[in-house]
C-alpha cells in the first residue's frame, strides 16, 4: 500500500465534524497523511450535509468545486448525509465522483481507500453506493464503539457524540431515515473518548446527539445522561462541559440537579423547541406542547438561576397561521430566551410534512423568520446590557489585534453564540480561560477587559 495524502472537507453540523475526525484518525492509522489543501491530496473526501435545501445546494456546489481540482490519479469521494439520502441519484448525475458512501460506512471506508492497487482500480471504475443506514443498524452498538479521533494541533474545544440516530419522527425531519433509530454509545466508551480529548488538550467538551436527553434509554433501560455527566466531570483537563440538543421532555429532576451542582458543567442548555403554538407543534409531530416548553424553561430558571437557554425556531411550517406567529412572537418577548436562531421551513421530499396542505410561499416564510429575528435582536441586546459591570470566565478563541482577544463565556457555544472582545496586557493563547469584566454590550456581542 502506498502512502496517500487525504483532504477532508466537512460541511454541516457538529456531528459531521465528529465523523470526519474519526475518519481522519482511522486513515492516519493506516499510513495516510491528512493535508489541508485539495491540490496536495491523492484522495479528496467531501463529508456532506443533506438536512435542508440550502445545505444540499452547498454540498453539491462543493462537490463540483473539488471535481474541478481533480487531477490525474486523484480520487474524489463523497460521504455523509447527502450521499446517504440521495446515493443513487448522485451516482447517476456525478460521474466525476469515484465513490459514494453513507453515514454508517466510516468503518469500511478507510480499508477501501487504502487497499491494494487492484482493488483501488476496481473501485474507481464505478461509483460505490453504500447500503442505506436503515439496512445497517441491526447491531445497536457496532457503529458506536470506541474510536480514536484526529484533532487539529492546538485544538481546545471538541465534540463528543454520545448517541446516533433519532426516534422522535418529527414530520419535517429526514434524520431518522438518514441516520437510523436512536442508539446510545456505552458510557465507558464515551468516557474513554473524553479522556483522549483531554489528553489531546481539549478543555471544552461539547456533548452532541440528535437528542442528548434520551441518552441511555435504549441501552440501559433508563435515562443515563446525569450518570455520564458525573463521570465526564471527573476527567482531569476538561474544564467546561456543554450540553446540546436537550429536549424539554427529557429534562428530569436528576439532570437539573446534576447541572446545578457540577461546577464543570456550563449553565447552558441547547433546547430545540421549534415552535410554541400547539397547532404547529401537533402538525410537526413534536412530543412537546406550548405549556410543556414554558414549564421546562421556568423550572430551569428557578433551579439554576444563571442558566442560559439556546433554542432554534422553525417558522413558515405548513398550516402556520398569523395567530400562531403572534403567539410565537409573544413568547420571544415575554420568555426572553438568551440565545435564539430561526429557520424558514424547507419542504423536504420523503418527510411527512411534504404531504401536508397549507404550504406558505417563500416570501411569507422569510418575512416571518425576519420578524422572529427582529424581536430576538431586541431581547438579546437587553440581556447583554445586564452583563455590563459583571465579571465572567472567558475562553480565548483568537487574538484579533495587539492586546485584543476574542473569546466566549460559559454561556456561549463556538461559532453560533455571542463573542467577547476584550483587552489584556498578557500574552494569551487559544484555550486559555481568563476573567473578563464586561464594559460594553451590543445586540449579539460584548466588550470588556481582563481582570487579573
Coordinates of C-alpha atoms in Angstrom, one line a residue, residues 6-369:
X6 CA -6.1 12.8 2.1
X7 CA -8.0 16.1 2.1
X8 CA -11.3 16.1 4.1
X9 CA -13.9 18.9 3.6
X10 CA -16.6 18.9 6.2
X11 CA -20.0 20.6 5.7
X12 CA -23.0 20.8 8.0
X13 CA -23.3 20.2 11.7
X14 CA -21.1 19.2 14.6
X15 CA -22.0 15.5 14.1
X16 CA -20.3 15.6 10.7
X17 CA -17.2 17.3 12.2
X18 CA -17.1 14.4 14.7
X19 CA -17.4 11.8 12.0
X20 CA -14.6 13.5 9.9
X21 CA -12.3 13.5 12.9
X22 CA -12.9 9.8 13.4
X23 CA -12.4 9.0 9.7
X24 CA -9.1 11.1 9.7
X25 CA -7.8 9.1 12.7
X26 CA -8.5 5.8 11.0
X27 CA -6.8 6.9 7.8
X28 CA -3.7 8.1 9.7
X29 CA -3.5 4.7 11.5
X30 CA -3.4 3.1 8.0
X31 CA -0.4 5.3 7.0
X32 CA -2.2 8.2 5.3
X33 CA -1.4 11.9 5.9
X34 CA -4.1 14.5 6.3
X35 CA -3.5 17.6 4.2
X36 CA -5.2 20.9 4.3
X37 CA -5.3 21.9 0.6
X38 CA -7.1 19.9 -2.1
X39 CA -4.2 20.2 -4.6
X40 CA -1.9 18.4 -2.2
X41 CA -4.2 15.3 -2.0
X42 CA -4.4 11.9 -3.6
X43 CA -7.9 11.5 -2.2
X44 CA -10.4 14.3 -1.7
X45 CA -13.3 13.5 0.6
X46 CA -16.4 15.7 1.0
X47 CA -18.5 14.9 4.1
X48 CA -21.8 16.3 3.1
X49 CA -25.0 17.7 4.8
X50 CA -28.4 16.8 3.3
X51 CA -30.8 18.1 6.0
X52 CA -32.4 21.1 4.3
X53 CA -32.4 22.5 0.7
X54 CA -29.7 25.2 1.4
X55 CA -27.4 22.6 2.9
X56 CA -27.9 20.3 -0.1
X57 CA -27.1 23.0 -2.5
X58 CA -23.9 23.9 -0.6
X59 CA -22.8 20.3 -0.6
X60 CA -23.4 19.8 -4.3
X61 CA -21.6 23.1 -5.1
X62 CA -18.6 22.0 -3.1
X63 CA -18.5 18.6 -4.8
X64 CA -18.4 20.2 -8.2
X65 CA -15.7 22.7 -7.0
X66 CA -13.5 19.8 -5.9
X67 CA -14.2 17.9 -9.1
X68 CA -12.6 20.8 -10.9
X69 CA -9.5 20.4 -8.7
X70 CA -9.3 16.7 -9.5
X71 CA -6.0 15.9 -11.3
X72 CA -4.7 12.7 -12.9
X73 CA -4.8 9.8 -10.4
X74 CA -6.7 11.7 -7.8
X75 CA -9.8 10.2 -6.2
X76 CA -13.0 12.2 -5.2
X77 CA -15.1 10.5 -2.5
X78 CA -18.4 11.7 -1.2
X79 CA -19.8 10.7 2.1
X80 CA -22.2 12.0 4.8
X81 CA -25.9 12.7 4.9
X82 CA -26.5 13.9 1.3
X83 CA -24.7 10.8 0.0
X84 CA -26.8 8.6 2.3
X85 CA -30.1 10.2 1.3
X86 CA -29.6 10.5 -2.4
X87 CA -26.9 7.9 -3.2
X88 CA -28.4 6.5 -6.4
X89 CA -29.3 9.9 -7.8
X90 CA -25.8 11.3 -7.1
X91 CA -24.1 8.3 -8.6
X92 CA -26.0 8.8 -11.8
X93 CA -25.6 12.5 -12.0
X94 CA -22.0 12.9 -10.9
X95 CA -19.6 10.7 -12.9
X96 CA -16.8 12.8 -11.6
X97 CA -17.1 11.2 -8.2
X98 CA -15.3 7.9 -7.7
X99 CA -17.1 6.6 -4.7
X100 CA -20.2 7.4 -2.6
X101 CA -20.7 6.3 1.0
X102 CA -23.3 6.9 3.6
X103 CA -23.2 7.9 7.2
X104 CA -22.7 4.4 8.5
X105 CA -19.8 3.5 6.2
X106 CA -17.0 5.1 8.1
X107 CA -15.7 1.8 9.3
X108 CA -15.2 0.3 5.8
X109 CA -14.1 3.5 4.0
X110 CA -10.5 3.6 5.3
X111 CA -9.9 0.0 4.2
X112 CA -11.3 0.6 0.8
X113 CA -9.3 3.9 0.3
X114 CA -6.1 2.3 1.5
X115 CA -6.5 -1.1 -0.3
X116 CA -4.1 -2.6 -2.9
X117 CA -3.9 -1.1 -6.3
X118 CA -6.1 -3.7 -8.0
X119 CA -8.9 -3.1 -5.5
X120 CA -8.5 0.7 -5.9
X121 CA -8.7 0.4 -9.7
X122 CA -11.9 -1.7 -9.4
X123 CA -13.4 0.9 -7.0
X124 CA -12.5 3.7 -9.4
X125 CA -14.3 2.1 -12.3
X126 CA -17.8 3.0 -11.0
X127 CA -19.2 4.9 -8.0
X128 CA -19.5 2.9 -4.9
X129 CA -23.1 3.1 -3.5
X130 CA -23.3 2.1 0.1
X131 CA -26.3 0.4 1.8
X132 CA -28.8 2.7 3.4
X133 CA -28.4 3.2 7.2
X134 CA -31.9 1.7 7.7
X135 CA -30.4 -1.5 6.4
X136 CA -27.3 -1.4 8.6
X137 CA -28.4 -0.6 12.1
X138 CA -29.2 -4.1 13.3
X139 CA -26.3 -4.1 15.6
X140 CA -27.1 -1.3 18.0
X141 CA -23.6 -0.8 19.1
X142 CA -21.3 -1.7 16.2
X143 CA -21.1 1.8 14.7
X144 CA -20.8 3.4 18.1
X145 CA -17.9 1.6 19.8
X146 CA -14.9 3.5 20.9
X147 CA -12.9 5.1 18.1
X148 CA -9.8 7.2 18.1
X149 CA -10.1 10.7 16.5
X150 CA -7.8 13.1 14.9
X151 CA -7.7 16.7 16.3
X152 CA -6.1 19.7 14.8
X153 CA -2.9 20.8 16.5
X154 CA -3.8 23.3 19.3
X155 CA -7.5 22.3 19.5
X156 CA -9.1 23.2 22.8
X157 CA -12.8 22.6 22.1
X158 CA -14.3 19.5 20.8
X159 CA -17.5 17.5 20.3
X160 CA -18.3 14.2 21.9
X161 CA -21.1 12.3 20.1
X162 CA -22.9 10.2 22.7
X163 CA -25.6 8.7 20.5
X164 CA -26.6 8.3 16.9
X165 CA -30.0 8.4 15.1
X166 CA -33.3 9.6 16.4
X167 CA -36.7 8.1 17.4
X168 CA -38.6 11.4 17.5
X169 CA -40.1 11.2 14.0
X170 CA -40.8 14.9 13.6
X171 CA -42.8 15.4 10.4
X172 CA -40.3 17.9 8.9
X173 CA -37.1 15.9 9.6
X174 CA -35.3 13.3 7.4
X175 CA -32.7 12.4 10.1
X176 CA -34.3 9.1 11.1
X177 CA -34.3 7.9 7.5
X178 CA -30.7 9.1 7.1
X179 CA -29.1 8.1 10.4
X180 CA -31.4 5.4 11.6
X181 CA -33.1 4.8 15.0
X182 CA -31.7 6.1 18.3
X183 CA -28.8 4.2 19.7
X184 CA -26.5 5.2 22.6
X185 CA -22.8 4.8 22.9
X186 CA -21.7 2.9 26.0
X187 CA -20.7 5.0 29.0
X188 CA -17.2 3.5 29.2
X189 CA -16.6 4.3 25.5
X190 CA -17.8 7.9 26.0
X191 CA -15.5 8.3 28.9
X192 CA -12.6 6.8 27.1
X193 CA -13.1 9.2 24.1
X194 CA -13.4 12.1 26.5
X195 CA -10.1 11.1 28.2
X196 CA -8.5 11.0 24.7
X197 CA -9.8 14.5 24.1
X198 CA -8.3 15.8 27.4
X199 CA -5.0 14.1 26.6
X200 CA -5.1 16.0 23.3
X201 CA -5.5 19.3 25.0
X202 CA -9.3 19.7 24.7
X203 CA -10.6 21.9 27.6
X204 CA -14.2 22.5 26.4
X205 CA -16.2 19.3 25.9
X206 CA -19.5 19.7 23.9
X207 CA -21.9 16.8 24.1
X208 CA -24.0 16.1 21.0
X209 CA -26.6 13.7 19.6
X210 CA -29.9 14.1 17.9
X211 CA -31.4 14.2 21.4
X212 CA -28.9 14.0 24.2
X213 CA -31.6 13.9 26.9
X214 CA -32.6 10.4 25.8
X215 CA -29.1 9.0 26.3
X216 CA -29.0 5.5 27.7
X217 CA -32.7 4.6 27.5
X218 CA -32.2 2.1 24.6
X219 CA -29.0 0.7 26.1
X220 CA -29.6 0.6 29.8
X221 CA -33.4 0.9 30.1
X222 CA -33.2 4.3 31.7
X223 CA -32.1 7.9 31.1
X224 CA -28.3 8.0 31.9
X225 CA -27.2 11.4 30.9
X226 CA -26.7 12.5 34.6
X227 CA -24.6 9.4 35.3
X228 CA -22.5 10.1 32.2
X229 CA -22.0 13.8 33.0
X230 CA -20.7 12.9 36.5
X231 CA -18.1 10.6 35.1
X232 CA -17.0 13.2 32.5
X233 CA -16.7 15.8 35.2
X234 CA -14.1 13.6 36.9
X235 CA -11.7 13.8 33.9
X236 CA -8.7 16.0 34.6
X237 CA -8.1 18.6 31.9
X238 CA -11.7 19.0 30.9
X239 CA -12.8 22.4 32.3
X240 CA -16.1 23.1 30.6
X241 CA -18.8 20.6 29.6
X242 CA -21.6 21.9 27.4
X243 CA -25.0 20.3 26.6
X244 CA -26.5 20.5 23.1
X245 CA -29.9 19.2 21.8
X246 CA -31.6 18.6 25.1
X247 CA -35.4 18.2 24.5
X248 CA -37.7 19.5 27.2
X249 CA -39.4 16.2 27.7
X250 CA -36.0 14.7 28.8
X251 CA -35.2 17.3 31.4
X252 CA -35.5 15.4 34.6
X253 CA -35.0 16.4 38.2
X254 CA -31.8 14.4 38.3
X255 CA -30.4 16.1 35.2
X256 CA -31.2 19.5 36.6
X257 CA -29.6 18.7 39.9
X258 CA -26.5 17.4 38.1
X259 CA -26.2 20.5 36.0
X260 CA -26.7 22.8 39.0
X261 CA -24.2 21.0 41.3
X262 CA -21.3 20.2 39.0
X263 CA -19.0 23.2 38.5
X264 CA -17.6 21.9 35.2
X265 CA -21.0 21.8 33.5
X266 CA -21.8 25.1 31.8
X267 CA -25.1 26.5 33.0
X268 CA -26.2 26.4 29.3
X269 CA -28.7 24.2 27.6
X270 CA -29.5 24.0 23.9
X271 CA -33.2 23.1 23.8
X272 CA -34.6 22.7 20.3
X273 CA -38.3 23.8 20.7
X274 CA -39.1 24.7 17.0
X275 CA -42.4 26.4 17.9
X276 CA -44.8 27.1 20.9
X277 CA -48.1 27.0 19.1
X278 CA -49.9 23.7 19.8
X279 CA -51.4 23.8 16.3
X280 CA -48.0 23.9 14.7
X281 CA -46.4 21.5 17.2
X282 CA -49.1 19.0 16.5
X283 CA -48.6 19.2 12.8
X284 CA -44.8 18.9 13.4
X285 CA -45.5 15.7 15.4
X286 CA -43.5 17.1 18.2
X287 CA -43.8 15.5 21.7
X288 CA -44.0 18.9 23.3
X289 CA -46.7 21.4 23.9
X290 CA -46.5 25.2 24.4
X291 CA -47.3 24.6 28.0
X292 CA -44.6 21.9 28.5
X293 CA -42.0 24.1 26.8
X294 CA -42.8 27.1 29.0
X295 CA -42.8 24.9 32.1
X296 CA -39.4 23.4 31.3
X297 CA -37.9 26.9 30.8
X298 CA -39.4 28.2 34.0
X299 CA -38.2 25.2 36.0
X300 CA -34.7 25.5 34.7
X301 CA -34.5 29.2 35.6
X302 CA -35.9 28.6 39.1
X303 CA -33.5 25.9 39.9
X304 CA -30.4 27.1 38.0
X305 CA -30.7 30.9 38.3
X306 CA -27.8 31.7 36.0
X307 CA -28.8 29.2 33.3
X308 CA -28.7 30.4 29.7
X309 CA -31.0 28.7 27.2
X310 CA -30.4 28.4 23.5
X311 CA -33.0 27.3 21.0
X312 CA -33.9 27.2 17.3
X313 CA -37.3 28.0 15.9
X314 CA -38.8 26.8 12.6
X315 CA -41.3 29.2 11.1
X316 CA -43.5 29.1 8.0
X317 CA -44.5 25.5 8.6
X318 CA -47.5 24.3 6.6
X319 CA -50.7 25.4 8.3
X320 CA -49.0 28.0 10.4
X321 CA -51.4 30.9 10.9
X322 CA -51.0 34.5 11.7
X323 CA -52.3 33.7 15.2
X324 CA -49.6 31.0 15.6
X325 CA -47.0 33.6 14.7
X326 CA -48.4 36.2 17.1
X327 CA -48.1 33.5 19.9
X328 CA -44.5 32.8 18.9
X329 CA -43.5 36.4 18.8
X330 CA -45.2 37.0 22.2
X331 CA -43.3 34.0 23.6
X332 CA -40.0 35.6 22.4
X333 CA -40.9 39.0 24.0
X334 CA -42.0 37.5 27.4
X335 CA -39.8 34.5 27.9
X336 CA -36.7 36.3 26.7
X337 CA -34.6 33.3 25.5
X338 CA -30.9 34.0 25.9
X339 CA -29.8 32.6 22.5
X340 CA -32.2 32.1 19.7
X341 CA -32.0 31.4 16.0
X342 CA -34.6 30.8 13.3
X343 CA -35.0 28.9 10.1
X344 CA -37.7 29.2 7.4
X345 CA -39.4 25.9 6.7
X346 CA -37.7 23.8 3.9
X347 CA -40.1 21.5 2.1
X348 CA -38.1 18.2 2.1
X349 CA -39.3 15.3 -0.1
X350 CA -39.5 12.0 1.8
X351 CA -40.7 13.6 5.0
X352 CA -44.3 13.5 6.2
X353 CA -44.6 17.3 6.1
X354 CA -44.0 17.2 2.4
X355 CA -47.6 15.8 2.0
X356 CA -49.2 18.4 4.2
X357 CA -51.6 21.1 2.9
X358 CA -51.4 24.8 3.9
X359 CA -48.0 25.4 2.3
X360 CA -46.8 29.0 2.6
X361 CA -45.0 31.0 -0.1
X362 CA -41.3 31.8 0.3
X363 CA -41.9 35.5 0.8
X364 CA -44.2 34.8 3.7
X365 CA -41.8 32.3 5.3
X366 CA -38.9 34.7 5.0
X367 CA -40.9 37.6 6.4
X368 CA -41.9 35.5 9.4
X369 CA -38.3 34.5 10.0

